[in-house]
mmCIF file of C-alpha atoms and ligand atoms in Angstrom:
data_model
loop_
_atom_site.group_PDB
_atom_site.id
_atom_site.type_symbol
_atom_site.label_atom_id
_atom_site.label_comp_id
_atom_site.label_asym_id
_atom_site.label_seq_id
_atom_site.Cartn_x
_atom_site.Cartn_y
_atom_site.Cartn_z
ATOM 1 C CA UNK E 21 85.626 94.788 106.491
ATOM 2 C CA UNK E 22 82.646 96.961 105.322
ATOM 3 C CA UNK E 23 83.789 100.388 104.553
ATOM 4 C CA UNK E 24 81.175 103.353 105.268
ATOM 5 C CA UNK E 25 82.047 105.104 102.041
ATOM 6 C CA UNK E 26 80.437 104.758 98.266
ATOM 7 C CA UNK E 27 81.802 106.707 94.892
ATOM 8 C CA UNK E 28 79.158 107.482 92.150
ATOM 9 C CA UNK E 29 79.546 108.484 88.353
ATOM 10 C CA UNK E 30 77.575 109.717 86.129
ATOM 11 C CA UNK E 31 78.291 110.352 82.535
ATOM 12 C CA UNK E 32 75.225 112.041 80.105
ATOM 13 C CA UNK E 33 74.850 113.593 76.593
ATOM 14 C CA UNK E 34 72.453 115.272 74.696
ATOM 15 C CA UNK E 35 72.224 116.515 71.354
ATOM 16 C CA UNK E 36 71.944 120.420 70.492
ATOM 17 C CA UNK E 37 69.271 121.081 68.475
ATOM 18 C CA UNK E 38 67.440 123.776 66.718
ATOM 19 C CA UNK E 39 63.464 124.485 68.668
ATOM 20 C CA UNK E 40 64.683 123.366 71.719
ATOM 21 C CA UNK E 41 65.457 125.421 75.113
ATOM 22 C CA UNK E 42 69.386 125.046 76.606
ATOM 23 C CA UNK E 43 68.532 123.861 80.589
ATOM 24 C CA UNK E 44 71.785 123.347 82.059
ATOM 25 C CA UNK E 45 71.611 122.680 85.777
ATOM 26 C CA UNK E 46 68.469 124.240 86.108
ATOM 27 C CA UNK E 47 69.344 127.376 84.085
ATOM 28 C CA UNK E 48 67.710 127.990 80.855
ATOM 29 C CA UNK E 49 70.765 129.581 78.817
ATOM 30 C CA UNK E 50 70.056 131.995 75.782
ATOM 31 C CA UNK E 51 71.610 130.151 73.130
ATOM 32 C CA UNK E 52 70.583 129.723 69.488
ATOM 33 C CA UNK E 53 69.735 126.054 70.089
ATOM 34 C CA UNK E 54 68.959 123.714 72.718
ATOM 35 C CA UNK E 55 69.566 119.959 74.433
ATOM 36 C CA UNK E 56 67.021 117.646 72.843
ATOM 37 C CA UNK E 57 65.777 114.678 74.909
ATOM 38 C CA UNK E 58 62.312 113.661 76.434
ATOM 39 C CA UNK E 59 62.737 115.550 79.617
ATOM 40 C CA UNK E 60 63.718 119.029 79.567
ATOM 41 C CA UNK E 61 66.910 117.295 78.667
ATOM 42 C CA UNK E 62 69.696 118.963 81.420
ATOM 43 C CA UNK E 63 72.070 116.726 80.749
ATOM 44 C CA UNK E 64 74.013 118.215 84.002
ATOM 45 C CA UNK E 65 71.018 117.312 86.564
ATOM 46 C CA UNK E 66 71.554 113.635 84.705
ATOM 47 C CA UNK E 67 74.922 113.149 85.361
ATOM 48 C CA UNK E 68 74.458 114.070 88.837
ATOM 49 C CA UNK E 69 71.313 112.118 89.263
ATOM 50 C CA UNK E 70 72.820 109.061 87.667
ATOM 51 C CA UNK E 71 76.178 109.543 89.906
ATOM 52 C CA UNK E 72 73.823 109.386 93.248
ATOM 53 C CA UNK E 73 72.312 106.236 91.881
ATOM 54 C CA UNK E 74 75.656 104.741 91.314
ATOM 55 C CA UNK E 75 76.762 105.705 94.895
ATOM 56 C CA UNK E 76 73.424 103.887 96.401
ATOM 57 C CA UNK E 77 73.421 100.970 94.058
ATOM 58 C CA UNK E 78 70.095 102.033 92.769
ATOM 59 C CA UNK E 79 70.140 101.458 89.035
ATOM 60 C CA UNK E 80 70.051 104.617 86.488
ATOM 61 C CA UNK E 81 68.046 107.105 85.818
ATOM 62 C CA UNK E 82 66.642 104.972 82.964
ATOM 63 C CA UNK E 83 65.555 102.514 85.008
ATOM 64 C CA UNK E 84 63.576 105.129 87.600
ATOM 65 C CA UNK E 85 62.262 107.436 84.433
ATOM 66 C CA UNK E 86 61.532 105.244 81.814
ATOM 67 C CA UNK E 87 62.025 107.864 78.631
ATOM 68 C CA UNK E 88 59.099 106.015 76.934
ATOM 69 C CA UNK E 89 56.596 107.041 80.196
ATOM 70 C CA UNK E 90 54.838 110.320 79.303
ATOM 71 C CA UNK E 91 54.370 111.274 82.842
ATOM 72 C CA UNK E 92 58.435 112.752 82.297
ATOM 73 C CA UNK E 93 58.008 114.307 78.994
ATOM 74 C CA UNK E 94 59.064 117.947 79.411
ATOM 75 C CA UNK E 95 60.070 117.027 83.244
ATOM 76 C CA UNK E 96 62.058 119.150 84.992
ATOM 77 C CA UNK E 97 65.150 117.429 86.100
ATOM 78 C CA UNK E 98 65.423 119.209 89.114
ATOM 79 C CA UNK E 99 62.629 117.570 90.465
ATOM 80 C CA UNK E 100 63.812 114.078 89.127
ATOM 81 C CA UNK E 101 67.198 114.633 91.145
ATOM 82 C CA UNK E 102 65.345 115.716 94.165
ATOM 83 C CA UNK E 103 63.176 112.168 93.632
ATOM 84 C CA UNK E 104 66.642 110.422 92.946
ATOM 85 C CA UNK E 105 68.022 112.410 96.370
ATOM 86 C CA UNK E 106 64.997 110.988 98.821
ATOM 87 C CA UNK E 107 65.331 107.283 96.954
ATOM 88 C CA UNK E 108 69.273 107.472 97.940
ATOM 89 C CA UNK E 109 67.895 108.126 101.425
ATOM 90 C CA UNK E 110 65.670 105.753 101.533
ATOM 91 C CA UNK E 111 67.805 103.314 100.881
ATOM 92 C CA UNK E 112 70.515 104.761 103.913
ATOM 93 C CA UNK E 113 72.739 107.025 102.199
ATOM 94 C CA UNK E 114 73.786 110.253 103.465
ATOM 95 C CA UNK E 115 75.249 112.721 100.730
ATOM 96 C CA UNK E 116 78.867 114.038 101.117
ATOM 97 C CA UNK E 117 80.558 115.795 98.600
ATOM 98 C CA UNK E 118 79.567 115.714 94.696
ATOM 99 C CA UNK E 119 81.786 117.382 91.646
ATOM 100 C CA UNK E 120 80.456 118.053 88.441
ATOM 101 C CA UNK E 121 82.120 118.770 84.638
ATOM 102 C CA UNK E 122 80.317 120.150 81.756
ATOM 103 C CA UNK E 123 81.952 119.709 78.033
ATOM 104 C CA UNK E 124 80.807 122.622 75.600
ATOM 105 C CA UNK E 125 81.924 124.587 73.015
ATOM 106 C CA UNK E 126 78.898 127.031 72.868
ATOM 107 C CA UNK E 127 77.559 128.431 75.187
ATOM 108 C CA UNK E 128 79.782 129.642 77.524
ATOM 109 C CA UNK E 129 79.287 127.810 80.861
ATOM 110 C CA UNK E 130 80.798 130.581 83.685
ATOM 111 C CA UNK E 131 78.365 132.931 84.224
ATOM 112 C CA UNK E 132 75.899 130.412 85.040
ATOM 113 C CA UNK E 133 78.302 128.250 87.421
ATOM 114 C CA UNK E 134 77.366 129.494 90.463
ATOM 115 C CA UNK E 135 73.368 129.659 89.792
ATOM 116 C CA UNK E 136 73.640 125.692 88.471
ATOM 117 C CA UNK E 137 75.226 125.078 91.786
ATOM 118 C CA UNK E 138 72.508 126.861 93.970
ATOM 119 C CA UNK E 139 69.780 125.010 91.574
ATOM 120 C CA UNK E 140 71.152 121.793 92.104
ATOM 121 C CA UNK E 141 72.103 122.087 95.924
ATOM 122 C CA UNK E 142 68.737 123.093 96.536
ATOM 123 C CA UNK E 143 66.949 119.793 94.860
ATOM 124 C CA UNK E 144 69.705 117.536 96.797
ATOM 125 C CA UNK E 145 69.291 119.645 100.039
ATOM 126 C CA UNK E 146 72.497 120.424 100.789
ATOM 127 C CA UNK E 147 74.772 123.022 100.952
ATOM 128 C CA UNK E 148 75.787 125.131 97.756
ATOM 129 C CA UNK E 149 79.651 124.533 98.954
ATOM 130 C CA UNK E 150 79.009 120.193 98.446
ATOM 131 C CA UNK E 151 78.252 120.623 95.084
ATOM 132 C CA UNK E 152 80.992 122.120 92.831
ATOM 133 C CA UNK E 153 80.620 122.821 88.988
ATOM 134 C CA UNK E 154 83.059 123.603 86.036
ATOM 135 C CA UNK E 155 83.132 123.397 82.595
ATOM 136 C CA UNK E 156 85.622 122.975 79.333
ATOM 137 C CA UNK E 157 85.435 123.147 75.728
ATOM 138 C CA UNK E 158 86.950 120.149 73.910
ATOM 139 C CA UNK E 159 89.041 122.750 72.024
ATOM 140 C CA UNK E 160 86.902 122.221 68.917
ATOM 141 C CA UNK E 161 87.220 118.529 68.860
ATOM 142 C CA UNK E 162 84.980 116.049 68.699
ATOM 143 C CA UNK E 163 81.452 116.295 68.532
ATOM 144 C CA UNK E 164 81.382 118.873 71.778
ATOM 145 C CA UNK E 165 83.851 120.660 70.254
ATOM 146 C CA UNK E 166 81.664 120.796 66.633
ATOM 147 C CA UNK E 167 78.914 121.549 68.921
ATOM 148 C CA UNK E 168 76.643 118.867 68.083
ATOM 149 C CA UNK E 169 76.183 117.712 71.860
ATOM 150 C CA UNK E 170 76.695 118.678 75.272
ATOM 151 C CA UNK E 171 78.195 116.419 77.843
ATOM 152 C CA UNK E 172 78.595 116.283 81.561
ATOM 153 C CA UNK E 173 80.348 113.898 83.417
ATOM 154 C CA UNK E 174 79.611 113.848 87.647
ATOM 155 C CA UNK E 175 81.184 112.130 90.292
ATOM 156 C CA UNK E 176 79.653 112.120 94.172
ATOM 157 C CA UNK E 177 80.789 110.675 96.968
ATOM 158 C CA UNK E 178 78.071 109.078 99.726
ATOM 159 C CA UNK E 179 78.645 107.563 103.265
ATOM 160 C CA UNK E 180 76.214 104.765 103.767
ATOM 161 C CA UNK E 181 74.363 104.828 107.310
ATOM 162 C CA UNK E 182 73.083 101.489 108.130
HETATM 163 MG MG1 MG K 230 69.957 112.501 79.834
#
């Protein structure tokens, strides 16, 4: 029996650096350093993007933006999760529900919540109220806690249509 229903997960990290801006689901966050990587590095918009793909069966983010290509140094991950979005519906998968956890130290995550979740709604095309955020420190441990890296871990949920 062929259920309708497919679960996604994404897990990303980046490291915080000195130089570098702090995107965070489309935010730019004033914080005395920043998420290195070859994009613009929001490792939240990665998560999310690379929980879609697992939903559809379509690989990784990886695999669609090669971090060696030029063409996505600097991108804008927004517009690589809106490209991830249409590929997911190309391929016959409607979006449902998605859920999405940040793991920081610094900076603090809240007053940005609800503008990540507008940001990233609006490259899926859906409603703000499918796409939830939150966010927890590691209580100092680990490398989040120490602050070297950010993390963000996303799970979505699609319903396949052919
Ligand atoms: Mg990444």
């Amino acid at each position: 029996m062929q259920h309708a229903l497919r679960i996604g997960h994404g897990y990303d990290v980046h490291r915080l650096v000195d130089g570098r801006r702090c995107i965070i689901g489309g935010v730019e966050i004033p914080y005395e350093k920043g998420l290195l990587g070859h994009s613009d590095a929001d490792v939240l918009a990665h998560a999310l993007a690379d929980a879609i793909l697992g939903a559809c069966r379509g690989g990784d983010i990886g695999k669609l933006f090669p971090d060696t290509d030029p063409a996505y140094e600097g991108a804008d991950s927004l517009v690589l999760l809106r490209r991830v979005m249409e590929y997911a519906r190309e391929l016959g998968y409607a979006f449902v529900d998605a859920d999405c956890t940040i793991a920081c130290q610094a900076p603090k995550i809240s007053p940005y919540r609800d503008q990540m979740r507008e940001n990233l709604a609006s490259a899926l095309d859906v409603s703000v109220d499918q796409v939830g955020v939150k966010a927890t420190t590691t209580e100092k441990l680990g490398w989040e806690g120490k602050g070297e890296g950010i993390g963000a871990w996303a799970v979505c949920l699609f319903e396949r249509c052919s």
